[in-house]
Coordinates of C-alpha atoms and ligand atoms in Angstrom, one line a residue:
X1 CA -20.2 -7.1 10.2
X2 CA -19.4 -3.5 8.2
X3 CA -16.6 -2.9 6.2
X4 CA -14.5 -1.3 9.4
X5 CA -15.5 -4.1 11.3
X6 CA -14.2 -6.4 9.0
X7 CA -10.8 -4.2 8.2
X8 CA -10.3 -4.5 12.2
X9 CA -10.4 -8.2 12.1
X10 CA -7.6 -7.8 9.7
X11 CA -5.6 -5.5 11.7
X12 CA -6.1 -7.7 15.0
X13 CA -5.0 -10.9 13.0
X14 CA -1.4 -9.1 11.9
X15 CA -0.2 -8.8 14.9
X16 CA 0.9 -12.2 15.5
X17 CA 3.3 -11.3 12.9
X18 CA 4.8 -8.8 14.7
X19 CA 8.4 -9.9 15.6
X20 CA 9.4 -8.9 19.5
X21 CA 12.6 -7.0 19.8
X22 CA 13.0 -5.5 16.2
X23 CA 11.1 -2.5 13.9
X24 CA 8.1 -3.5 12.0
X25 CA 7.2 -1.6 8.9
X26 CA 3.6 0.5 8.7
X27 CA 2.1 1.5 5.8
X28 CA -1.0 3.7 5.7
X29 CA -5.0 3.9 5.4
X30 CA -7.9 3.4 7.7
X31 CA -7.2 -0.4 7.8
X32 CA -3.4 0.3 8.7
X33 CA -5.1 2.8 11.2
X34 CA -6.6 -0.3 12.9
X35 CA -3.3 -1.9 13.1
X36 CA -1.3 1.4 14.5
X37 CA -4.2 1.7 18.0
X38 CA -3.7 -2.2 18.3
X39 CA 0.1 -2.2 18.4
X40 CA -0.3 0.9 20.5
X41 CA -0.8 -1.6 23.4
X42 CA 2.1 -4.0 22.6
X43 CA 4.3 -0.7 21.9
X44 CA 6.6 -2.4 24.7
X45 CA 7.8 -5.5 22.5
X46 CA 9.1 -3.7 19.6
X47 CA 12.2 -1.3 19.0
X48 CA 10.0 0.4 16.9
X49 CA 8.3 1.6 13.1
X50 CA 9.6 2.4 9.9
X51 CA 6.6 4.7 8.7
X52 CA 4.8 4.8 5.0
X53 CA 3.5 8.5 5.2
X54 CA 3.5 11.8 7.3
X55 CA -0.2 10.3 8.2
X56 CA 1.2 7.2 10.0
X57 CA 3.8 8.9 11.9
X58 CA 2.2 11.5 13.5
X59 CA -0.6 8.5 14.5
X60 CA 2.0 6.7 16.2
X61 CA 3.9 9.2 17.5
X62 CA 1.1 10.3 19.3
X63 CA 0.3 6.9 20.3
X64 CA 4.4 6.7 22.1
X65 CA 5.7 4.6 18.9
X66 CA 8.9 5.2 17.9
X67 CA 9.3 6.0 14.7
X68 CA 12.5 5.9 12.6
X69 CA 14.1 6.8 9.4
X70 CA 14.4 3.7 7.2
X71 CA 18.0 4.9 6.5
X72 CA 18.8 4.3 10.5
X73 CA 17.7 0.8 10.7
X74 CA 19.6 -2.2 8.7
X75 CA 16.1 -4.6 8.8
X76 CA 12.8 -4.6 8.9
X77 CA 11.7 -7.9 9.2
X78 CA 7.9 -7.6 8.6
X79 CA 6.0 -4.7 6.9
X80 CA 2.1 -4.4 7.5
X81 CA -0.3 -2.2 4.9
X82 CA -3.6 -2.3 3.6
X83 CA -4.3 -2.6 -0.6
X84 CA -7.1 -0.9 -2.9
X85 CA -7.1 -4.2 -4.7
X86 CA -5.3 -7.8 -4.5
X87 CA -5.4 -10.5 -6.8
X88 CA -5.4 -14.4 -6.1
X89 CA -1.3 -13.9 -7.0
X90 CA -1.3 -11.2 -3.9
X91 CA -0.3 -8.8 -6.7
X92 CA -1.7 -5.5 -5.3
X93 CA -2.8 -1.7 -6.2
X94 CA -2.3 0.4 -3.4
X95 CA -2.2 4.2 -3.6
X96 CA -5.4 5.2 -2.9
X97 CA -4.3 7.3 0.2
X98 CA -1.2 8.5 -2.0
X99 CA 1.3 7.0 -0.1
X100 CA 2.7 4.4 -2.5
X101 CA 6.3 5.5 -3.2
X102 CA 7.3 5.4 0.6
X103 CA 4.5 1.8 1.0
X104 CA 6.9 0.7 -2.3
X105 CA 10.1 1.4 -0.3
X106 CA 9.2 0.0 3.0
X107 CA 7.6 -3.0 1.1
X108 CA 10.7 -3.8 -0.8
X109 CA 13.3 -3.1 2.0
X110 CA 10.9 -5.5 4.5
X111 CA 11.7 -9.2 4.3
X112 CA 8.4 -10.0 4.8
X113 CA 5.1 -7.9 3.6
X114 CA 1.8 -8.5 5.3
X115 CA -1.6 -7.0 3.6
X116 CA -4.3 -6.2 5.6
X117 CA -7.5 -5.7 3.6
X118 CA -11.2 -6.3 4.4
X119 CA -12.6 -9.0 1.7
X120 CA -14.1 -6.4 -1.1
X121 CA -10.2 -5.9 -2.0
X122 CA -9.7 -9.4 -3.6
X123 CA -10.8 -9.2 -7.2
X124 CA -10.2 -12.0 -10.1
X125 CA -8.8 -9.2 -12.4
X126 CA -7.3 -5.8 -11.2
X127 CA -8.2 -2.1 -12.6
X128 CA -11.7 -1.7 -11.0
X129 CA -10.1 0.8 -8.6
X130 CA -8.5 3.0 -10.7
X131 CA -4.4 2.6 -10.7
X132 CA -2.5 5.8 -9.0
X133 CA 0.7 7.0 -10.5
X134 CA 3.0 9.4 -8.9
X135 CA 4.5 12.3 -11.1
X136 CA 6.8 15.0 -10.7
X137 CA 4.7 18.2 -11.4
X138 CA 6.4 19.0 -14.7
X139 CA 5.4 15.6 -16.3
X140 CA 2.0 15.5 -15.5
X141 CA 0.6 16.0 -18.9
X142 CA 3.4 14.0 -20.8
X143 CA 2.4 11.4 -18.5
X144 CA -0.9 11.2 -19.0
X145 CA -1.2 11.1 -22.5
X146 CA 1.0 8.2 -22.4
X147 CA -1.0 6.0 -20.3
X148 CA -3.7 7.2 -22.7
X149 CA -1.9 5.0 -25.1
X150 CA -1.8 2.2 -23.1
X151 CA -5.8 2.5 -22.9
X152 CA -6.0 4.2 -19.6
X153 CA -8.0 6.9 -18.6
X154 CA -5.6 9.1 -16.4
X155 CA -7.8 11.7 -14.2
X156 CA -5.7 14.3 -12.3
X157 CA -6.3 13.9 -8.7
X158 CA -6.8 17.4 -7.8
X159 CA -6.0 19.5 -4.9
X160 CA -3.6 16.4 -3.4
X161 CA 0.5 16.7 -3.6
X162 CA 2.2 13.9 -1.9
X163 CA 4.4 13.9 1.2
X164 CA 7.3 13.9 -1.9
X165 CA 5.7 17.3 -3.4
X166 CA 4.8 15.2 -6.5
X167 CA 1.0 15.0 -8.2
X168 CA -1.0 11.7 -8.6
X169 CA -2.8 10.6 -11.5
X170 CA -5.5 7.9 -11.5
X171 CA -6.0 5.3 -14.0
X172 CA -9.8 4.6 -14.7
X173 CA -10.6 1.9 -17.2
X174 CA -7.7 -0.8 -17.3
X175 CA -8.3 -4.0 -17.6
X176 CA -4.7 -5.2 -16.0
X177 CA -4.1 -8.8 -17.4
X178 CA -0.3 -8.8 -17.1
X179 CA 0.3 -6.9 -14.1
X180 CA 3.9 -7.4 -14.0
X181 CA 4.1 -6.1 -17.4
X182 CA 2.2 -3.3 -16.7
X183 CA 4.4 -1.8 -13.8
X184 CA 7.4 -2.5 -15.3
X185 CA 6.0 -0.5 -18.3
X186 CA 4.6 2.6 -16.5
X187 CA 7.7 2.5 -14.2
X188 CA 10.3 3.2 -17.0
X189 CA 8.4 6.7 -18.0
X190 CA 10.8 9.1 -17.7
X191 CA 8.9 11.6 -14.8
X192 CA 6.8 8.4 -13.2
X193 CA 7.8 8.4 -9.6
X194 CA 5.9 5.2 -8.8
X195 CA 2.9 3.2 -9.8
X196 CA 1.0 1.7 -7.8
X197 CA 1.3 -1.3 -8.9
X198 CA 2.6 -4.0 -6.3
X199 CA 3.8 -7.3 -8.7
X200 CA 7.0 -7.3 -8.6
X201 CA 7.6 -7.1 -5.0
X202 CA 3.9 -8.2 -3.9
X203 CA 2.7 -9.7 -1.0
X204 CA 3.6 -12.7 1.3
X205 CA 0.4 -13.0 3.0
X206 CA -3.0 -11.4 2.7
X207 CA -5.0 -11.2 5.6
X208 CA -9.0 -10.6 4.5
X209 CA -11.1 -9.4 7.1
X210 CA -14.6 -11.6 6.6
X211 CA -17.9 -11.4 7.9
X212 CA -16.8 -15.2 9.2
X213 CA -13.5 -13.3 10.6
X214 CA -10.0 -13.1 9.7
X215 CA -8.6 -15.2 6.6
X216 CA -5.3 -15.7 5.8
X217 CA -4.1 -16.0 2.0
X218 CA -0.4 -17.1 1.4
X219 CA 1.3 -16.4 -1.5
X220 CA 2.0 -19.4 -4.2
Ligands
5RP301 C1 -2.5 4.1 0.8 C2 -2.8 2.7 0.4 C3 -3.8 2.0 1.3 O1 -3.2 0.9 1.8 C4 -5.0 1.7 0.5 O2 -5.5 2.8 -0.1 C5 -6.1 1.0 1.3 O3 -6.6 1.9 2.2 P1 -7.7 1.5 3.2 O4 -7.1 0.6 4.3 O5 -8.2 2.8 3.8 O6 -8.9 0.8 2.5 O7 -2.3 2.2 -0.5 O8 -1.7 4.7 -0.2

């Protein structure tokens, strides 16, 4: 089985955690992308989605979801999105496709947060895939020379502005020990939007796509 193949098994096993009658959350990514064509054909059971990115929407818009503003709904009861990393703790890095402030927002306002990942996301230690941090524009060097100091090595990912209008540096070369330390640290910059750290709101459950099939981690 490839890498899609195994990011499908993912998507096909979150849908049992789809709840009938209300909105579920989507984040974004070609795993998520998996999940949006297979609720396509259950599009009938649900109210509809809350939406991590511009990317998402206009997928499930075409596909006849129903897409809302997050201020128009009062609860999303289970929010579904893939990770660029996951630890044994479910702590995550997600970001890669840019669309972590919006995934952080949908993840926290969701009472229930479902990654979807194919098994080469679960590491021992996270900072292999380097960690994105949304900036305003203005910041973007101030920014970067402090997460110098914190022993990163921050490249500007060029040519790409968020669905915000804001930049995105990536982190190479962190070892991330104390995760929750780490976000809370980045976080308080003054001109950090969001990093893409997931620890302090990370996930319930973490589906792994396998050669063997779907696997389902729960958090301790
Ligand atoms: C986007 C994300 C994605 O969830 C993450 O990059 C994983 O993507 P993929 O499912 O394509 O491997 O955080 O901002």
């Amino acid at each position: 089985m490839n890498q899609d193949e195994m990011k499908r098994k993912a998507a096909e096993a979150a849908l049992e955690y789809v709840v009938t009658d209300a909105i579920v959350g989507v984040g974004t990514g070609s795993t998520v992308n998996h999940f949006i064509d297979l609720l396509a054909d259950i599009k009938g059971r649900i109210v509809g989605a809350v939406s991590s990115s511009e990317a998402s929407t206009e997928r499930m818009q075409k596909q006849g979801i129903r897409v809302y503003d997050l201020n128009e709904v009062s609860q999303v009861p289970v929010y579904i999105d893939g990770a660029d990393e996951s630890d044994h703790y479910l702590n995550l890095i997600k970001g890669g496709g840019g669309a972590l402030t919006r995934e952080k927002i949908i993840a926290g306002a969701s009472d229930k947060f479902v990654c979807i990942a194919d098994v080469s996301k679960l590491v021992d230690v996270m900072g292999t895939f380097p960690l994105p941090v949304e900036v305003i524009p203005m910041a973007r060097s101030y920014i970067a020379r402090e997460l110098v100091k914190l022993g990163g090595r921050p490249v500007w990912r060029e040519n790409f502005v968020t669905d915000n209008g804001n930049l995105i540096l990536d982190v190479h070369d962190l070892k991330i020990m104390e995760p929750v330390k780490l976000e809370n640290e980045i976080n308080k910059m003054a001109g950090v939007v969001t990093v893409g750290l997931f620890c302090n709101r990370p996930a319930d459950v973490l589906i792994l796509g396998t050669p063997q099939g779907a696997k389902t981690v729960l958090s301790k």
